[in-house]
XYZ file of N, CA and C in Angstrom:
537
model
N -94.356 49.931 35.144
C -95.231 50.090 35.295
C -95.767 51.015 36.226
N -96.818 51.652 36.047
C -97.324 52.725 37.312
C -98.070 52.288 38.015
N -97.962 52.490 39.457
C -98.881 51.757 40.414
C -100.369 52.441 40.897
N -100.424 53.470 40.439
C -101.269 54.492 40.894
C -102.691 54.558 40.123
N -103.830 54.297 40.989
C -104.974 53.798 40.730
C -105.416 54.931 39.418
N -104.990 56.118 39.852
C -105.939 57.463 39.733
C -105.395 57.476 38.119
N -104.267 57.163 37.273
C -104.022 57.460 36.043
C -104.763 56.921 34.948
N -105.525 55.813 35.044
C -106.522 55.058 34.159
C -106.290 53.961 33.789
N -104.420 53.724 34.093
C -103.688 52.378 33.433
C -104.337 51.190 34.144
N -104.661 51.118 35.424
C -105.396 50.298 35.945
C -104.079 49.026 36.430
N -103.064 49.236 35.982
C -101.813 48.262 35.993
C -102.420 47.468 37.885
N -102.452 48.118 38.620
C -102.318 47.908 40.244
C -103.348 46.938 40.031
N -104.858 47.277 39.456
C -105.746 46.168 39.761
C -105.661 45.100 38.331
N -104.998 45.138 37.907
C -104.605 43.484 37.139
C -103.530 43.132 37.937
N -102.508 43.870 38.637
C -101.616 42.578 39.802
C -102.175 42.097 40.640
N -103.597 42.594 41.027
C -104.218 41.893 42.291
C -105.196 40.768 41.800
N -105.353 41.280 40.166
C -106.263 40.134 39.740
C -105.933 38.846 39.312
N -104.312 39.209 39.060
C -103.629 38.148 38.897
C -103.160 37.310 39.988
N -102.729 38.119 40.938
C -102.310 37.226 41.893
C -103.622 36.090 42.903
N -104.639 36.954 42.613
C -106.285 36.627 43.130
C -106.351 35.001 42.486
N -105.893 34.917 41.073
C -106.484 34.059 40.116
C -105.344 32.903 40.497
N -103.868 33.230 40.970
C -102.837 32.420 40.857
C -103.174 31.717 42.466
N -103.333 32.671 43.444
C -103.176 31.981 44.376
C -104.732 31.669 45.170
N -105.580 32.101 44.512
C -107.096 32.047 45.196
C -107.601 30.911 44.805
N -108.783 30.383 45.719
C -109.477 29.391 44.947
C -108.934 27.833 45.087
N -107.737 28.122 45.824
C -107.503 26.903 46.162
C -106.298 26.170 45.252
N -105.452 26.984 44.446
C -104.551 26.784 43.925
C -105.630 26.412 42.387
N -106.363 26.144 42.064
C -106.965 26.028 41.130
C -106.558 26.627 39.705
N -106.109 27.973 40.131
C -105.170 28.407 38.510
C -103.638 28.254 38.209
N -103.341 27.429 39.156
C -102.217 26.883 38.874
C -101.764 26.271 37.896
N -102.762 25.339 37.583
C -102.185 24.480 36.564
C -103.495 23.742 36.475
N -104.466 24.061 37.411
C -105.674 23.292 37.002
C -106.548 23.404 35.626
N -105.935 24.235 35.201
C -106.780 24.676 33.432
C -108.248 23.941 33.630
N -108.944 24.535 34.556
C -110.261 24.418 35.086
C -111.624 25.024 34.187
N -111.311 24.765 33.147
C -112.408 25.816 32.183
C -113.898 25.912 32.387
N -114.074 24.763 32.880
C -115.580 24.776 33.573
C -115.963 25.002 34.774
N -115.317 25.453 35.157
C -115.691 26.246 36.812
C -116.161 27.520 36.315
N -117.183 28.338 36.796
C -117.716 29.506 36.367
C -116.903 30.396 37.579
N -116.359 31.711 36.756
C -115.989 32.558 37.451
C -114.171 32.769 37.097
N -113.577 31.542 36.779
C -112.170 31.927 36.439
C -111.779 32.358 34.888
N -110.861 32.822 35.051
C -110.444 33.170 33.460
C -109.155 32.380 32.901
N -109.967 32.490 31.617
C -108.569 31.300 30.700
C -107.923 32.183 30.510
N -106.603 31.224 29.822
C -105.614 32.239 28.977
C -105.653 33.281 28.220
N -106.632 33.019 27.202
C -107.114 33.616 26.250
C -108.010 34.949 26.669
N -108.926 34.949 27.883
C -109.541 35.811 28.573
C -108.033 36.938 29.210
N -107.555 36.262 30.012
C -106.067 36.993 30.188
C -105.394 37.910 28.944
N -105.030 37.151 28.134
C -104.559 37.592 26.988
C -104.804 38.887 26.353
N -106.915 38.403 26.032
C -107.339 39.694 25.691
C -107.332 41.046 26.462
N -107.436 40.576 28.114
C -107.277 41.658 28.671
C -106.056 42.452 28.461
N -105.134 41.717 28.715
C -103.704 42.376 28.683
C -103.512 43.271 27.261
N -103.788 42.930 25.808
C -104.022 43.331 25.103
C -105.127 44.558 24.652
N -105.957 44.499 25.108
C -106.615 45.413 25.580
C -106.587 46.989 26.511
N -105.921 46.279 27.496
C -105.222 47.457 28.169
C -103.478 48.004 27.259
N -103.181 46.796 26.954
C -101.614 47.492 25.903
C -102.313 48.787 25.083
N -103.531 48.136 24.189
C -104.394 49.023 22.740
C -104.265 50.389 23.927
N -105.173 50.103 25.247
C -105.804 51.430 25.456
C -104.403 52.568 25.975
N -103.407 51.759 26.606
C -102.138 52.641 27.047
C -101.687 52.885 25.401
N -101.738 52.602 24.640
C -101.134 52.949 23.412
C -101.977 54.087 22.857
N -103.553 53.599 22.887
C -103.851 54.800 22.785
C -104.101 56.413 23.661
N -103.942 56.263 24.843
C -103.658 57.150 25.785
C -102.304 57.304 25.269
N -101.481 57.093 25.312
C -99.961 57.317 24.807
C -100.259 58.502 23.637
N -101.092 57.994 22.762
C -100.711 58.702 21.519
C -101.768 60.217 21.670
N -103.024 59.925 22.319
C -103.577 61.230 22.679
C -102.427 62.160 23.552
N -101.765 61.774 24.331
C -101.017 62.611 25.184
C -100.030 63.465 23.749
N -99.647 62.294 23.289
C -98.372 62.625 22.543
C -98.918 63.852 21.164
N -100.182 63.529 21.208
C -101.273 64.476 19.976
C -101.187 66.097 20.770
N -101.533 65.458 22.189
C -102.124 66.631 23.193
C -100.783 67.451 22.889
N -99.351 67.092 23.161
C -98.438 67.890 23.449
C -97.568 68.497 22.746
N -98.045 67.678 20.840
C -97.876 68.351 19.852
C -98.571 69.624 19.738
N -100.114 69.377 19.938
C -100.868 70.722 19.639
C -100.403 71.688 20.607
N -99.461 71.733 21.931
C -99.420 72.356 22.722
C -98.120 73.470 22.107
N -97.204 72.158 21.514
C -96.310 72.866 21.158
C -96.047 73.871 20.029
N -97.271 73.334 19.111
C -97.381 74.017 17.942
C -98.386 75.710 18.375
N -98.986 75.366 19.265
C -99.727 76.693 19.635
C -98.434 77.272 20.307
N -97.339 76.578 21.101
C -96.470 77.760 21.562
C -95.813 78.040 20.802
N -95.186 77.475 19.534
C -94.958 78.148 18.227
C -95.476 79.372 17.873
N -96.913 78.812 17.269
C -97.243 80.192 16.528
C -97.646 81.534 17.721
N -97.758 80.935 19.241
C -97.855 82.324 19.903
C -96.381 82.951 19.730
N -95.305 82.437 19.485
C -93.646 83.182 19.380
C -93.386 83.458 18.153
N -94.165 82.747 16.948
C -94.167 83.630 15.881
C -95.413 84.847 16.121
N -96.276 84.947 16.638
C -97.302 86.116 16.305
C -96.592 87.365 17.568
N -95.973 86.872 18.436
C -95.242 87.605 19.093
C -94.012 88.265 18.269
N -93.148 87.548 17.762
C -92.416 87.832 16.633
C -92.494 88.872 15.530
N -93.718 88.183 14.984
C -94.067 89.486 14.132
C -94.707 90.531 14.759
N -95.362 90.806 15.797
C -95.711 91.867 16.189
C -94.681 92.921 16.850
N -93.730 91.927 17.753
C -92.425 92.953 17.649
C -91.984 93.337 16.660
N -91.726 92.993 15.290
C -91.027 93.185 14.046
C -91.976 94.339 13.610
N -93.158 94.078 13.800
C -93.831 95.535 13.344
C -93.667 96.489 14.117
N -93.946 96.543 15.567
C -93.495 97.700 16.284
C -92.247 98.220 15.692
N -91.009 97.204 15.470
C -89.948 98.057 15.524
C -90.000 98.759 13.821
N -90.981 98.247 13.255
C -91.083 98.838 11.718
C -91.749 100.105 12.049
N -92.968 100.172 12.423
C -93.371 101.482 12.999
C -92.503 102.536 13.504
N -91.772 102.116 14.723
C -90.857 102.617 14.877
C -89.590 103.280 14.098
N -89.580 102.547 13.366
C -88.365 102.988 12.618
C -89.094 103.653 11.465
N -90.188 103.283 10.770
C -90.679 104.315 9.787
C -91.183 105.931 10.213
N -91.782 105.764 12.088
C -92.244 107.115 12.627
C -90.515 107.991 12.878
N -89.374 107.300 13.121
C -88.320 108.154 13.058
C -88.066 108.553 12.096
N -88.015 107.609 10.759
C -87.910 107.791 9.112
C -88.764 109.962 9.116
N -89.834 109.317 9.254
C -90.624 110.509 8.910
C -90.238 111.586 9.662
N -89.799 111.385 11.298
C -89.822 112.458 11.759
C -88.070 113.237 11.834
N -87.249 112.452 10.837
C -85.966 112.919 10.178
C -86.492 113.514 9.384
N -86.988 113.216 8.034
C -87.263 113.697 6.911
C -88.231 115.416 7.435
N -89.226 115.115 8.736
C -89.795 116.186 9.169
C -88.949 117.490 9.112
N -87.709 117.183 10.028
C -86.891 117.920 10.864
C -85.735 118.088 9.303
N -85.893 117.120 8.026
C -84.956 118.074 7.283
C -85.754 119.034 6.608
N -86.696 118.737 6.134
C -87.862 119.606 5.746
C -87.869 121.111 6.428
N -88.031 121.218 7.591
C -87.859 121.855 8.565
C -86.875 122.971 8.467
N -85.647 122.578 8.228
C -84.416 123.117 8.346
C -83.900 124.045 6.743
N -84.407 122.559 5.964
C -84.239 123.195 4.510
C -85.039 124.281 4.274
N -86.787 124.369 4.631
C -87.030 125.279 4.768
C -87.020 126.770 5.574
N -86.357 126.528 6.567
C -85.219 128.152 7.429
C -84.704 128.391 6.772
N -83.515 127.508 6.229
C -82.302 128.131 5.032
C -82.843 128.780 3.743
N -84.275 128.612 3.347
C -84.688 129.137 2.050
C -85.174 130.229 2.446
N -85.830 130.249 3.854
C -86.480 131.282 3.822
C -85.100 132.565 4.412
N -84.436 132.029 4.999
C -83.246 133.184 5.456
C -82.262 133.333 4.059
N -82.382 132.863 3.148
C -81.812 133.046 1.757
C -82.672 134.106 0.660
N -83.939 133.941 1.184
C -84.958 134.760 0.584
C -84.664 135.841 1.348
N -84.558 136.205 2.477
C -84.847 137.679 3.396
C -84.203 137.698 2.824
N -82.423 137.727 2.819
C -81.113 138.157 2.708
C -81.435 138.627 1.317
N -81.810 137.822 0.297
C -82.410 138.545 -0.982
C -83.045 139.429 -1.517
N -84.299 139.625 -0.270
C -84.294 140.752 -0.357
C -83.955 141.861 -0.048
N -83.227 141.999 1.045
C -82.330 143.019 1.978
C -81.407 143.662 0.945
N -80.881 142.676 -0.273
C -80.170 142.436 -0.960
C -80.449 143.467 -2.137
N -81.665 143.160 -2.702
C -82.074 143.544 -3.552
C -82.915 145.290 -3.512
N -82.796 145.548 -1.647
C -83.567 146.628 -1.576
C -82.461 147.605 -1.261
N -80.932 147.186 -1.043
C -79.766 147.706 -0.882
C -79.309 148.201 -2.103
N -79.934 147.237 -3.317
C -79.152 147.518 -4.451
C -79.997 148.506 -5.289
N -81.574 148.392 -4.738
C -82.731 149.372 -5.470
C -81.884 150.807 -4.941
N -81.998 150.549 -3.450
C -81.388 152.203 -3.115
C -80.163 152.646 -3.767
N -79.795 151.792 -3.983
C -78.105 152.047 -4.524
C -78.295 152.668 -5.886
N -79.277 152.140 -6.863
C -79.380 152.299 -8.106
C -80.136 153.708 -8.175
N -81.085 154.169 -7.390
C -81.809 155.445 -7.483
C -80.995 156.411 -7.193
N -80.459 155.892 -5.924
C -79.237 157.290 -5.510
C -78.121 157.099 -6.462
N -77.826 156.550 -7.249
C -76.990 156.856 -8.180
C -77.495 157.296 -9.579
N -78.585 156.947 -9.567
C -79.659 157.295 -11.069
C -79.711 159.335 -10.607
N -80.110 159.256 -9.297
C -80.408 160.803 -8.634
C -78.836 161.660 -9.237
N -78.012 160.788 -7.978
C -76.844 161.428 -8.350
C -75.920 162.023 -9.940
N -76.723 161.077 -10.727
C -76.204 161.165 -12.334
C -76.925 162.907 -12.830
N -78.007 162.657 -12.599
C -79.171 163.648 -12.639
C -79.011 164.637 -12.473
N -78.006 165.131 -10.805
C -78.202 166.679 -10.182
C -76.619 166.493 -11.155
N -75.117 165.595 -11.644
C -74.687 165.869 -12.135
C -74.634 166.525 -13.081
N -75.196 165.927 -14.480
C -75.782 166.429 -15.334
C -76.481 168.005 -15.039
N -77.407 168.263 -14.086
C -77.677 169.552 -14.090
C -77.036 170.405 -13.810
N -76.018 169.948 -12.286
C -75.064 170.691 -12.420
C -74.044 171.113 -13.507
N -73.795 170.336 -14.381
C -73.424 170.766 -15.813
C -73.818 171.647 -16.603
N -75.306 171.207 -16.443
C -75.951 172.333 -17.787
C -76.446 173.493 -16.740
N -76.288 174.019 -15.937
C -76.260 174.808 -15.002
C -74.614 175.670 -14.869
N -73.852 175.062 -14.698
C -72.485 175.825 -15.300
C -72.616 176.092 -16.270
N -72.785 175.578 -17.305
C -72.912 175.769 -19.080
C -73.550 176.692 -19.122
N -74.967 176.553 -18.525
C -76.074 178.110 -18.520
C -75.062 179.042 -17.923
N -74.581 179.157 -16.997
C -74.028 180.593 -16.347
C -72.567 180.493 -16.743
N -71.758 179.850 -17.806
C -70.805 180.364 -18.702
C -71.470 181.170 -19.639
N -72.636 180.781 -20.486
C -73.205 181.397 -21.310
C -73.786 182.476 -21.125
N -74.342 182.347 -19.788
C -75.058 184.097 -19.098
C -73.359 184.942 -19.423
N -72.452 184.486 -18.266
C -70.854 185.176 -18.070
C -70.358 185.637 -19.360
N -70.495 184.844 -20.458
C -69.710 185.149 -21.388
C -70.578 186.310 -21.826
N -72.046 186.470 -22.466
C -73.147 187.795 -22.683
C -73.080 188.931 -21.985
N -73.025 188.700 -20.890
C -72.656 189.553 -20.038
C -71.283 190.503 -20.029
N -70.334 189.715 -20.395
C -68.893 190.481 -20.432
C -68.928 190.907 -22.089
N -69.791 190.581 -22.565
C -69.942 190.816 -24.066
C -70.552 192.006 -23.777
N -71.342 192.106 -23.488
C -72.567 193.003 -23.738
C -71.425 194.866 -22.648
N -70.811 194.151 -21.568
C -69.934 195.000 -20.672
C -69.040 195.873 -21.735
N -68.381 194.859 -22.397
C -66.985 195.082 -23.334
C -67.563 196.211 -24.285
N -68.885 195.437 -24.836
C -69.260 196.857 -25.952
C -70.132 197.597 -25.807
N -70.198 197.770 -24.639
C -70.978 199.200 -23.758
C -69.969 200.225 -23.699
N -69.103 199.486 -23.101
C -67.460 200.127 -22.630
C -66.718 201.045 -23.947
N -66.942 200.065 -25.339
C -66.481 200.420 -26.612
C -67.288 201.932 -27.152
N -68.303 202.154 -26.779
C -68.922 202.355 -27.500
C -70.046 201.802 -28.438
N -70.333 202.756 -29.374
C -71.029 202.135 -31.139
C -69.897 201.260 -31.610
N -70.529 200.412 -32.048
C -69.804 199.204 -32.578
C -69.923 198.644 -33.796
N -69.509 198.720 -34.791
C -70.526 198.173 -36.467
C -69.146 197.080 -36.623
N -69.557 196.218 -37.307
C -68.866 194.903 -37.486
C -68.366 195.085 -38.823
N -67.497 194.953 -39.181
C -66.793 194.709 -40.593
C -67.531 193.793 -41.464
N -67.677 193.767 -42.582
C -68.196 192.953 -43.565
C -67.009 191.598 -43.412
N -67.812 190.775 -43.578
C -66.580 189.857 -43.692
C -65.686 189.567 -44.901
N -65.072 189.131 -44.766
C -63.723 189.069 -46.089
C -64.317 188.080 -47.084
N -63.899 188.324 -48.279
C -64.766 187.178 -49.393
C -63.308 186.031 -49.378
N -64.182 184.865 -49.246
C -62.980 183.812 -49.140
C -62.624 183.311 -50.371
N -61.665 183.273 -51.338
C -61.544 182.502 -52.377
C -60.907 181.405 -52.543
């Protein structure tokens, strides 16, 4: 039993009271069982006082246990709140990193597609130029062939005129009959 008077148990007070009852008043409390005397406690009074003190101590222990349980519950709730907050923060960081990764991938893919489109545009320009050049080359070749043919006709005509001019007057024979 704690002998401190400030904790509310009053154990020291009971010890002093019992000492006074047993040894005070000329030893009347040691077996005199003098209930008629005023100011003395009977056995029932002493038992009632001890029972009340025990009940008060038990209630105090229950209240202390309840307070400790409340504190532990509050600590557990606080720990859960911190764990939830930490998990939420981790989830947010992971989500942000995922979005950043996705954004970087989309940017890279956009850059790749842009580069491919630029290359396609360049190749189409080159192809168009080559096709146009080939078409012009084909037209030039066709016109050159037409010119060569026209010059051949002119040359043949000029040669025929020259030969006819050298021969003098020339008359064609009638064509022979074919049977």
